[in-house]
């Protein structure tokens, strides 16, 4: 019987199909991140006011970010469930389910009454919706990444693995752009009363478009070959935990900076800028939007560099760069200069986007086809679980250190070096593939 690598190399690849699948994966992840970033942005500027009745701004922020963290807590559960199903019944079927879950929940948040209207039921319902959203997200990114990679030629997997990652800046542009536009067009009172709901309601038509595109996706040829040969994994969770636990840890570490660092540099910094530094809210919403624009070429270039130099080297470089830039980024925000604030957030996001660009290529190379969905889902969602607590931890340090930003900068340094260390280990654990550098 041929090895998984040999079997994958022997499969015929039509790059027209590859591009169509990659675009379908990108559109879906863009909606995923749009919906998820709406929640993170709203956690910083809306939910703390609308759903948590307290006059202590820092305490309200902690409650709001705790709700944000709940979505990350349940993501590994969603990853286990949808990952195992994806390794049993196929990638495409799971992607249809997860995108519906994400889009519908986001639309429901847009019509959810606030604390003033229904009291304690409001934050409870918000938490329940966040749980459902987290479960769906647990399977969405992993499935989209895998179906894009497995439909791509081996020697071009770096660039196609970067395609779903573009969903992050596109989602940021749509979500932060929507909030910033509304903040500029309506008064603060109107924004707080009803304006913030509009971006959430727009998730419904976006969901319809995403579903239409995803119905045209092709199933992974690697998975179809396993199905035809009757070699799919009957117990993927047990198999991946038994045989690939080292890969799970390294995959989680390699992914952490791109997710957790992002929420620190954007979500927490937005909260810190508006609440502690009293910077203009529109400025703090526009800054991540500008950063997202510059992130796009970083992600595209990162995929090409992975093909040329190897994903591990790109991860190491991005981790070290983010660690070196952590204090300058926070100092720029602390300056309160609008220009420096935008530059600081943009530089921080671009640096951590370097390893994020290749995290999909790195993770998919860690696991064989038969347990790949499960392995990637567990690794990515463990990183997501830790990431969900990062804005909460950073906010808690404000209360403990008289609103000092220094602990948050050190937190970013630690995350960045952890990811860089994972890059060092990656080559020894990755599946050797012809034409692909680890």
PDB file of N, CA and C in Angstrom, residues 319-329 413 416-417:
ATOM      1  N   UNK A 319       7.780  35.137  14.598  1.00  0.00           N
ATOM      2  CA  UNK A 319       7.758  35.134  16.050  1.00  0.00           C
ATOM      3  C   UNK A 319       8.803  36.067  16.636  1.00  0.00           C
ATOM      4  N   UNK A 320      10.013  36.008  16.126  1.00  0.00           N
ATOM      5  CA  UNK A 320      11.089  36.867  16.618  1.00  0.00           C
ATOM      6  C   UNK A 320      10.788  38.334  16.324  1.00  0.00           C
ATOM      7  N   UNK A 321      10.290  38.621  15.119  1.00  0.00           N
ATOM      8  CA  UNK A 321       9.963  40.000  14.751  1.00  0.00           C
ATOM      9  C   UNK A 321       8.883  40.572  15.671  1.00  0.00           C
ATOM     10  N   UNK A 322       7.858  39.780  15.976  1.00  0.00           N
ATOM     11  CA  UNK A 322       6.781  40.241  16.853  1.00  0.00           C
ATOM     12  C   UNK A 322       7.286  40.511  18.268  1.00  0.00           C
ATOM     13  N   UNK A 323       8.210  39.666  18.753  1.00  0.00           N
ATOM     14  CA  UNK A 323       8.766  39.873  20.090  1.00  0.00           C
ATOM     15  C   UNK A 323       9.567  41.174  20.155  1.00  0.00           C
ATOM     16  N   UNK A 324      10.353  41.440  19.118  1.00  0.00           N
ATOM     17  CA  UNK A 324      11.170  42.652  19.093  1.00  0.00           C
ATOM     18  C   UNK A 324      10.320  43.916  18.968  1.00  0.00           C
ATOM     19  N   UNK A 325       9.166  43.803  18.325  1.00  0.00           N
ATOM     20  CA  UNK A 325       8.323  44.980  18.072  1.00  0.00           C
ATOM     21  C   UNK A 325       7.250  45.200  19.129  1.00  0.00           C
ATOM     22  N   UNK A 326       7.134  44.296  20.111  1.00  0.00           N
ATOM     23  CA  UNK A 326       6.052  44.371  21.086  1.00  0.00           C
ATOM     24  C   UNK A 326       6.042  45.700  21.844  1.00  0.00           C
ATOM     25  N   UNK A 327       7.168  46.092  22.429  1.00  0.00           N
ATOM     26  CA  UNK A 327       7.214  47.330  23.209  1.00  0.00           C
ATOM     27  C   UNK A 327       7.044  48.576  22.330  1.00  0.00           C
ATOM     28  N   UNK A 328       7.690  48.652  21.157  1.00  0.00           N
ATOM     29  CA  UNK A 328       7.422  49.795  20.279  1.00  0.00           C
ATOM     30  C   UNK A 328       5.942  49.933  19.897  1.00  0.00           C
ATOM     31  N   UNK A 329       5.261  48.825  19.689  1.00  0.00           N
ATOM     32  CA  UNK A 329       3.840  48.871  19.338  1.00  0.00           C
ATOM     33  C   UNK A 329       3.028  49.509  20.459  1.00  0.00           C
ATOM     34  N   UNK A 413       5.329  39.550  23.997  1.00  0.00           N
ATOM     35  CA  UNK A 413       6.672  38.990  23.826  1.00  0.00           C
ATOM     36  C   UNK A 413       6.671  37.488  24.096  1.00  0.00           C
ATOM     37  N   UNK A 416       4.905  35.522  21.320  1.00  0.00           N
ATOM     38  CA  UNK A 416       5.702  35.520  20.090  1.00  0.00           C
ATOM     39  C   UNK A 416       6.863  34.530  20.170  1.00  0.00           C
ATOM     40  N   UNK A 417       7.546  34.499  21.303  1.00  0.00           N
ATOM     41  CA  UNK A 417       8.685  33.584  21.447  1.00  0.00           C
ATOM     42  C   UNK A 417       8.219  32.131  21.514  1.00  0.00           C
TER      43      UNK A 417
END
